[in-house]
Structures are given as C-alpha cells and as structure tokens.
CSV table of N, CA and C in Angstrom, one decimal:
chain,number,residue,atom,x,y,z
A,1330,MET,N,-41.5,-31.2,46.1
A,1330,MET,CA,-41.1,-29.8,46.0
A,1330,MET,C,-39.4,-29.4,46.1
A,1331,HIS,N,-39.2,-29.3,44.7
A,1331,HIS,CA,-37.5,-28.9,44.6
A,1331,HIS,C,-37.4,-27.5,44.3
A,1332,THR,N,-36.3,-27.0,44.6
A,1332,THR,CA,-36.0,-25.7,44.4
A,1332,THR,C,-34.7,-25.6,43.9
A,1333,THR,N,-34.2,-24.3,43.6
A,1333,THR,CA,-32.9,-24.2,43.4
A,1333,THR,C,-31.8,-24.2,44.3
A,1334,LEU,N,-30.7,-24.7,44.1
A,1334,LEU,CA,-29.6,-24.9,45.2
A,1334,LEU,C,-29.0,-23.6,45.4
A,1335,ASN,N,-29.2,-23.0,46.3
A,1335,ASN,CA,-28.5,-21.7,46.4
A,1335,ASN,C,-26.8,-21.4,47.0
A,1336,ALA,N,-26.6,-22.5,47.9
A,1336,ALA,CA,-25.2,-22.5,48.5
A,1336,ALA,C,-24.0,-21.8,47.6
A,1337,THR,N,-24.3,-22.5,46.4
A,1337,THR,CA,-23.0,-22.1,45.4
A,1337,THR,C,-22.9,-20.5,45.0
A,1338,ALA,N,-24.2,-19.6,45.7
A,1338,ALA,CA,-24.0,-18.3,45.3
A,1338,ALA,C,-23.1,-17.4,46.4
A,1339,ALA,N,-22.7,-18.5,47.3
A,1339,ALA,CA,-21.7,-17.7,48.5
A,1339,ALA,C,-20.3,-17.2,47.8
A,1340,ASN,N,-19.9,-16.6,48.5
A,1340,ASN,CA,-18.4,-15.8,48.4
A,1340,ASN,C,-17.6,-16.0,49.6
A,1341,LEU,N,-16.2,-15.9,49.6
A,1341,LEU,CA,-15.5,-16.1,50.6
A,1341,LEU,C,-15.6,-15.3,51.9
A,1342,ASN,N,-16.2,-14.3,51.7
A,1342,ASN,CA,-16.4,-13.4,52.8
A,1342,ASN,C,-17.7,-13.4,53.6
A,1343,ASN,N,-18.2,-14.3,53.2
A,1343,ASN,CA,-19.7,-14.5,53.9
A,1343,ASN,C,-19.6,-15.4,54.9
A,1344,SER,N,-20.6,-15.5,55.9
A,1344,SER,CA,-20.5,-16.4,56.9
A,1344,SER,C,-21.4,-17.4,56.8
A,1345,PHE,N,-21.2,-18.6,57.2
A,1345,PHE,CA,-22.2,-19.7,56.7
A,1345,PHE,C,-22.7,-20.1,58.1
A,1346,GLU,N,-24.2,-20.3,58.2
A,1346,GLU,CA,-24.6,-20.8,59.3
A,1346,GLU,C,-25.1,-22.1,59.2
A,1347,ILE,N,-24.7,-23.3,60.0
A,1347,ILE,CA,-25.1,-24.5,59.5
A,1347,ILE,C,-25.9,-25.1,60.9
A,1348,ILE,N,-26.9,-25.6,60.8
A,1348,ILE,CA,-27.8,-26.2,61.8
A,1348,ILE,C,-28.0,-27.5,61.7
A,1349,ALA,N,-27.9,-28.4,62.5
A,1349,ALA,CA,-28.2,-29.9,62.5
A,1349,ALA,C,-29.4,-30.1,63.4
A,1350,LEU,N,-30.3,-30.7,63.1
A,1350,LEU,CA,-31.4,-31.0,64.0
A,1350,LEU,C,-32.2,-32.2,63.4
A,1351,GLN,N,-33.1,-32.9,64.6
A,1351,GLN,CA,-34.3,-33.7,64.5
A,1351,GLN,C,-35.3,-32.8,65.3
A,1352,PHE,N,-36.4,-33.3,64.6
A,1352,PHE,CA,-37.8,-32.8,65.3
A,1352,PHE,C,-38.0,-33.9,66.2
A,1353,ARG,N,-39.1,-33.3,67.3
A,1353,ARG,CA,-39.6,-34.2,68.3
A,1353,ARG,C,-40.2,-35.5,67.4
A,1354,ALA,N,-40.3,-36.6,68.4
A,1354,ALA,CA,-40.8,-37.9,67.9
A,1354,ALA,C,-42.3,-37.6,67.5
A,1355,ASP,N,-43.0,-36.9,68.1
A,1355,ASP,CA,-44.5,-36.6,67.8
A,1355,ASP,C,-45.0,-35.5,66.5
A,1356,VAL,N,-43.9,-35.1,65.9
A,1356,VAL,CA,-44.1,-34.3,64.9
A,1356,VAL,C,-43.7,-35.2,63.5
A,1357,ASP,N,-44.9,-35.2,62.8
A,1357,ASP,CA,-44.9,-36.1,61.8
A,1357,ASP,C,-43.9,-35.4,60.7
A,1358,PHE,N,-43.6,-36.1,59.6
A,1358,PHE,CA,-42.7,-35.6,58.6
A,1358,PHE,C,-43.4,-34.2,57.7
A,1359,ALA,N,-44.7,-34.6,57.3
A,1359,ALA,CA,-45.3,-33.5,56.6
A,1359,ALA,C,-45.4,-32.1,57.4
A,1360,ALA,N,-45.5,-32.3,58.9
A,1360,ALA,CA,-45.6,-31.0,59.7
A,1360,ALA,C,-44.0,-30.6,59.9
A,1361,GLN,N,-42.9,-31.3,59.6
A,1361,GLN,CA,-41.6,-31.1,59.6
A,1361,GLN,C,-41.2,-30.1,58.4
A,1362,GLU,N,-41.7,-30.8,57.3
A,1362,GLU,CA,-41.5,-30.1,55.9
A,1362,GLU,C,-42.2,-28.6,56.1
A,1363,THR,N,-43.5,-28.7,56.6
A,1363,THR,CA,-44.0,-27.4,56.5
A,1363,THR,C,-43.3,-26.5,57.6
A,1364,ALA,N,-42.8,-26.8,58.8
A,1364,ALA,CA,-42.1,-25.9,59.6
A,1364,ALA,C,-40.9,-25.4,59.0
A,1365,MET,N,-40.2,-26.4,58.1
A,1365,MET,CA,-38.8,-25.8,57.4
A,1365,MET,C,-39.3,-24.8,56.7
A,1366,ALA,N,-40.1,-24.8,55.8
A,1366,ALA,CA,-40.7,-23.8,54.9
A,1366,ALA,C,-41.1,-22.8,55.4
A,1367,ASN,N,-41.7,-22.8,56.7
A,1367,ASN,CA,-42.1,-21.6,57.1
A,1367,ASN,C,-41.0,-20.8,57.8
A,1368,LEU,N,-40.0,-21.2,58.0
A,1368,LEU,CA,-38.9,-20.4,58.3
A,1368,LEU,C,-38.2,-19.4,57.0
A,1369,ASN,N,-38.4,-19.9,56.1
A,1369,ASN,CA,-38.1,-19.0,54.7
A,1369,ASN,C,-38.3,-17.6,54.9
A,1370,ALA,N,-39.7,-17.6,55.1
A,1370,ALA,CA,-40.3,-16.1,55.2
A,1370,ALA,C,-39.6,-15.4,56.4
A,1371,VAL,N,-39.2,-16.1,57.4
A,1371,VAL,CA,-38.7,-15.2,58.8
A,1371,VAL,C,-37.4,-14.9,58.2
A,1372,VAL,N,-36.6,-15.8,57.8
A,1372,VAL,CA,-35.1,-15.8,57.5
A,1372,VAL,C,-34.7,-14.8,56.4
A,1373,GLN,N,-35.4,-14.8,55.4
A,1373,GLN,CA,-35.1,-13.9,54.3
A,1373,GLN,C,-35.3,-12.4,54.5
A,1374,THR,N,-36.0,-12.1,55.5
A,1374,THR,CA,-36.4,-10.7,56.0
A,1374,THR,C,-35.1,-10.2,56.7
A,1375,ALA,N,-34.3,-10.9,57.1
A,1375,ALA,CA,-33.4,-10.6,58.2
A,1375,ALA,C,-32.1,-9.8,57.4
A,1376,GLU,N,-31.6,-8.6,57.7
A,1376,GLU,CA,-30.4,-7.9,57.2
A,1376,GLU,C,-29.3,-8.8,57.0
A,1377,GLY,N,-28.7,-8.6,55.7
A,1377,GLY,CA,-27.3,-9.5,55.6
A,1377,GLY,C,-27.8,-10.9,55.0
A,1378,PHE,N,-29.0,-11.2,54.9
A,1378,PHE,CA,-29.5,-12.6,54.3
A,1378,PHE,C,-29.0,-12.7,52.9
A,1379,LYS,N,-28.7,-14.0,52.5
A,1379,LYS,CA,-28.2,-14.1,51.1
A,1379,LYS,C,-29.0,-15.5,50.5
A,1380,SER,N,-28.8,-16.5,51.2
A,1380,SER,CA,-29.4,-17.8,50.8
A,1380,SER,C,-29.8,-18.7,52.0
A,1381,ARG,N,-30.8,-19.5,51.5
A,1381,ARG,CA,-31.1,-20.7,52.7
A,1381,ARG,C,-31.2,-21.9,51.8
A,1382,ASP,N,-30.7,-23.0,52.4
A,1382,ASP,CA,-31.1,-24.3,51.8
A,1382,ASP,C,-31.0,-25.1,53.0
A,1383,TYR,N,-32.0,-26.1,53.0
A,1383,TYR,CA,-32.2,-27.1,54.1
A,1383,TYR,C,-32.3,-28.6,53.3
A,1384,TYR,N,-31.9,-29.5,54.0
A,1384,TYR,CA,-31.6,-30.8,53.5
A,1384,TYR,C,-32.2,-31.8,54.5
A,1385,TYR,N,-32.6,-33.0,54.1
A,1385,TYR,CA,-33.3,-34.1,55.0
A,1385,TYR,C,-32.6,-35.5,54.7
A,1386,SER,N,-32.2,-36.1,55.7
A,1386,SER,CA,-31.7,-37.4,55.3
A,1386,SER,C,-32.6,-38.7,56.0
A,1387,GLU,N,-33.1,-39.1,55.0
A,1387,GLU,CA,-34.2,-40.4,55.4
A,1387,GLU,C,-33.5,-41.6,56.2
A,1388,GLU,N,-32.0,-41.6,56.0
A,1388,GLU,CA,-31.5,-42.5,56.7
A,1388,GLU,C,-31.4,-42.5,58.3
A,1389,ASN,N,-31.4,-41.2,58.7
A,1389,ASN,CA,-31.4,-40.9,60.2
A,1389,ASN,C,-32.3,-39.7,60.7
A,1390,GLY,N,-33.2,-39.3,59.5
A,1390,GLY,CA,-34.2,-38.5,60.3
A,1390,GLY,C,-33.6,-37.0,60.7
A,1391,HIS,N,-32.4,-36.8,60.2
A,1391,HIS,CA,-31.9,-35.5,60.5
A,1391,HIS,C,-32.0,-34.3,59.5
A,1392,TRP,N,-32.3,-33.1,60.0
A,1392,TRP,CA,-32.1,-32.0,58.9
A,1392,TRP,C,-30.9,-31.3,59.0
A,1393,ILE,N,-30.6,-30.7,58.0
A,1393,ILE,CA,-29.4,-29.8,58.0
A,1393,ILE,C,-30.0,-28.7,57.2
A,1394,GLU,N,-29.7,-27.2,57.9
A,1394,GLU,CA,-29.9,-26.1,57.2
A,1394,GLU,C,-28.5,-25.4,56.9
A,1395,PHE,N,-28.1,-24.9,55.6
A,1395,PHE,CA,-27.2,-24.1,55.1
A,1395,PHE,C,-27.7,-22.7,54.9
A,1396,ILE,N,-27.3,-21.8,55.8
A,1396,ILE,CA,-27.6,-20.4,55.6
A,1396,ILE,C,-26.4,-19.6,55.3
A,1397,VAL,N,-26.5,-18.8,54.2
A,1397,VAL,CA,-25.5,-17.8,53.9
A,1397,VAL,C,-25.8,-16.5,54.5
A,1398,TRP,N,-24.9,-15.8,55.2
A,1398,TRP,CA,-25.0,-14.3,55.6
A,1398,TRP,C,-24.0,-13.4,54.9
A,1399,GLU,N,-24.3,-12.2,54.8
A,1399,GLU,CA,-23.5,-11.3,54.1
A,1399,GLU,C,-22.0,-11.3,55.0
A,1400,ASN,N,-22.2,-11.5,56.5
A,1400,ASN,CA,-21.0,-11.4,57.0
A,1400,ASN,C,-21.3,-12.2,58.3
A,1401,GLU,N,-20.3,-12.2,59.3
A,1401,GLU,CA,-20.7,-12.7,60.7
A,1401,GLU,C,-21.4,-11.7,61.5
A,1402,ALA,N,-21.2,-10.7,61.4
A,1402,ALA,CA,-22.1,-9.7,62.4
A,1402,ALA,C,-23.6,-9.7,61.9
A,1403,ALA,N,-23.9,-9.9,60.6
A,1403,ALA,CA,-25.3,-10.1,60.2
A,1403,ALA,C,-25.9,-11.6,60.7
A,1404,ALA,N,-24.9,-12.5,60.5
A,1404,ALA,CA,-25.4,-13.8,61.1
A,1404,ALA,C,-25.9,-13.8,62.3
A,1405,LYS,N,-24.9,-13.1,63.3
A,1405,LYS,CA,-25.1,-13.3,64.8
A,1405,LYS,C,-26.5,-12.4,65.1
A,1406,ALA,N,-26.5,-11.3,64.6
A,1406,ALA,CA,-27.7,-10.4,64.8
A,1406,ALA,C,-29.0,-11.1,64.2
A,1407,ALA,N,-29.1,-11.8,63.1
A,1407,ALA,CA,-30.1,-12.4,62.6
A,1407,ALA,C,-30.6,-13.5,63.8
A,1408,SER,N,-29.7,-14.3,64.2
A,1408,SER,CA,-29.6,-15.3,65.5
A,1408,SER,C,-30.4,-14.8,66.6
A,1409,LYS,N,-30.2,-13.9,67.1
A,1409,LYS,CA,-30.7,-13.1,68.3
A,1409,LYS,C,-32.0,-12.7,67.9
A,1410,ALA,N,-32.4,-12.2,66.5
A,1410,ALA,CA,-33.6,-11.5,66.4
A,1410,ALA,C,-34.7,-12.8,65.9
A,1411,MET,N,-34.2,-14.0,65.8
A,1411,MET,CA,-35.1,-15.1,65.5
A,1411,MET,C,-35.5,-15.6,66.9
A,1412,MET,N,-34.7,-15.5,67.9
A,1412,MET,CA,-35.3,-15.8,69.3
A,1412,MET,C,-36.3,-14.8,69.8
A,1413,ARG,N,-36.6,-13.7,69.1
A,1413,ARG,CA,-37.9,-13.0,69.3
A,1413,ARG,C,-38.8,-12.8,68.4
A,1414,ASN,N,-38.8,-13.9,67.5
A,1414,ASN,CA,-39.8,-13.9,66.5
A,1414,ASN,C,-40.8,-15.1,66.7
A,1415,ASP,N,-41.9,-14.8,66.7
A,1415,ASP,CA,-42.8,-15.6,67.3
A,1415,ASP,C,-43.0,-16.7,66.1
A,1416,GLU,N,-42.9,-16.7,64.9
A,1416,GLU,CA,-43.0,-17.6,63.8
A,1416,GLU,C,-41.8,-18.4,64.0
A,1417,ALA,N,-40.5,-18.0,64.3
A,1417,ALA,CA,-39.5,-18.9,64.5
A,1417,ALA,C,-39.4,-19.7,65.6
A,1418,ILE,N,-40.1,-19.0,66.8
A,1418,ILE,CA,-40.3,-19.9,68.1
A,1418,ILE,C,-41.1,-20.9,67.9
A,1419,ALA,N,-42.3,-20.9,67.1
A,1419,ALA,CA,-43.2,-21.8,66.9
A,1419,ALA,C,-42.4,-23.0,66.3
A,1420,VAL,N,-41.8,-22.7,65.2
A,1420,VAL,CA,-40.8,-23.9,64.6
A,1420,VAL,C,-40.0,-24.3,65.8
A,1421,PHE,N,-39.1,-23.6,66.4
A,1421,PHE,CA,-38.1,-24.0,67.5
A,1421,PHE,C,-38.8,-25.1,68.4
A,1422,CYS,N,-40.0,-24.8,68.9
A,1422,CYS,CA,-40.8,-25.5,69.7
A,1422,CYS,C,-40.8,-27.0,69.3
A,1423,LEU,N,-40.8,-27.1,68.0
A,1423,LEU,CA,-40.9,-28.5,67.4
A,1423,LEU,C,-39.7,-29.6,67.6
A,1424,VAL,N,-38.7,-28.8,67.7
A,1424,VAL,CA,-37.3,-29.3,67.5
A,1424,VAL,C,-37.1,-30.2,69.0
A,1425,ASP,N,-36.4,-31.1,68.6
A,1425,ASP,CA,-35.8,-31.8,69.7
A,1425,ASP,C,-34.3,-31.3,70.2
A,1426,GLU,N,-34.4,-30.4,71.0
A,1426,GLU,CA,-33.0,-29.6,71.6
A,1426,GLU,C,-32.0,-30.5,71.7
A,1427,LYS,N,-32.0,-31.5,72.2
A,1427,LYS,CA,-30.8,-32.6,72.5
A,1427,LYS,C,-30.2,-32.9,71.1
A,1428,THR,N,-30.7,-32.8,70.0
A,1428,THR,CA,-30.2,-33.2,68.6
A,1428,THR,C,-29.8,-31.9,68.1
A,1429,MET,N,-29.9,-30.8,68.6
A,1429,MET,CA,-29.5,-29.6,67.6
A,1429,MET,C,-28.1,-29.2,67.9
A,1430,LEU,N,-27.3,-29.0,66.7
A,1430,LEU,CA,-26.1,-28.4,66.6
A,1430,LEU,C,-26.1,-27.1,65.8
A,1431,PHE,N,-25.6,-26.1,66.3
A,1431,PHE,CA,-26.0,-24.6,65.8
A,1431,PHE,C,-24.5,-23.9,65.9
A,1432,SER,N,-24.3,-23.3,64.6
A,1432,SER,CA,-23.0,-22.8,64.6
A,1432,SER,C,-22.9,-21.9,63.4
A,1433,HIS,N,-21.8,-20.9,63.6
A,1433,HIS,CA,-21.5,-20.0,62.6
A,1433,HIS,C,-20.0,-20.4,62.1
A,1434,TYR,N,-19.9,-20.3,60.9
A,1434,TYR,CA,-18.5,-20.7,60.0
A,1434,TYR,C,-18.0,-19.8,59.1
A,1435,GLN,N,-16.6,-19.7,59.0
A,1435,GLN,CA,-16.0,-18.8,57.9
A,1435,GLN,C,-15.4,-19.8,57.0
A,1436,HIS,N,-15.2,-19.4,55.8
A,1436,HIS,CA,-14.5,-20.4,55.0
A,1436,HIS,C,-13.3,-20.2,55.3
A,1437,LYS,N,-12.7,-21.6,55.0
A,1437,LYS,CA,-11.1,-21.8,55.2
A,1437,LYS,C,-10.3,-22.5,54.2
A,1438,GLY,N,-11.0,-23.2,53.3
A,1438,GLY,CA,-10.4,-23.8,52.4
A,1438,GLY,C,-11.4,-24.7,51.6
A,1439,GLY,N,-11.1,-25.4,50.4
A,1439,GLY,CA,-11.9,-26.1,49.5
A,1439,GLY,C,-11.3,-26.5,48.4
A,1440,ILE,N,-12.1,-27.2,47.3
A,1440,ILE,CA,-11.8,-27.9,46.2
A,1440,ILE,C,-12.8,-27.7,45.2
A,1441,ALA,N,-12.6,-27.0,44.0
A,1441,ALA,CA,-13.6,-27.1,43.0
A,1441,ALA,C,-13.7,-28.1,42.2
A,1442,ALA,N,-14.9,-28.6,41.6
A,1442,ALA,CA,-14.9,-29.9,40.9
A,1442,ALA,C,-14.1,-29.4,39.4
C-alpha cells in the first residue's frame, strides 16, 4: 500500500507534529499497519489539518508520523481532541508508551535539492 508523499505540501507557517513510537510486542505488524491507517480518518477531520505521512523502519520496528497543521494552535487543539476520541484511543492503547516521543515543531531552516 503506497500513497502520495504529502509532507512537501507544507509551508513555512505550518506547525509540524512529529511522533515516534513502537507498538506493544503483542501487536503484530498487520495490526500495526491497520492501526496507523485507522488514524487517518480521525486526524483528517480536525480543524487546521493539512496532511499526514507515516513511516516504518524495519531496522528497529519504530514508526514515525509526520503531520502538518495550518498553525500551532490547530495542532495543539487537535492533540487535545484526539485524547477524547474513541477511535484514536483504541490505537493509542496498542502503543508502547515508553517508546513514544510526541512534539510540535515550527520550521527554522533547511535546504532544497
């Protein structure tokens, strides 16, 4: 299952939500893929949502999510709303919380190819 890479649609004023995580050891890979895909329906309904990409490392079993929000206020409001959403909570319950890193970022520099 491959889809378009969305991250390049961002602009300098957007807020970037980056989440690194591993699922619990008892959650097989197929269930992990389903869980990550299920979050699409939840996230895309949030106000200020622009795009979401997620990546998996076969080397270490970690997932990275890269979500672009219109601005920091929208990103933070969506984060709070996710903690009250049953579909999102069902996915969060599968995650090994000790491995999770969750942060919002604003662009500060870069280089184009």
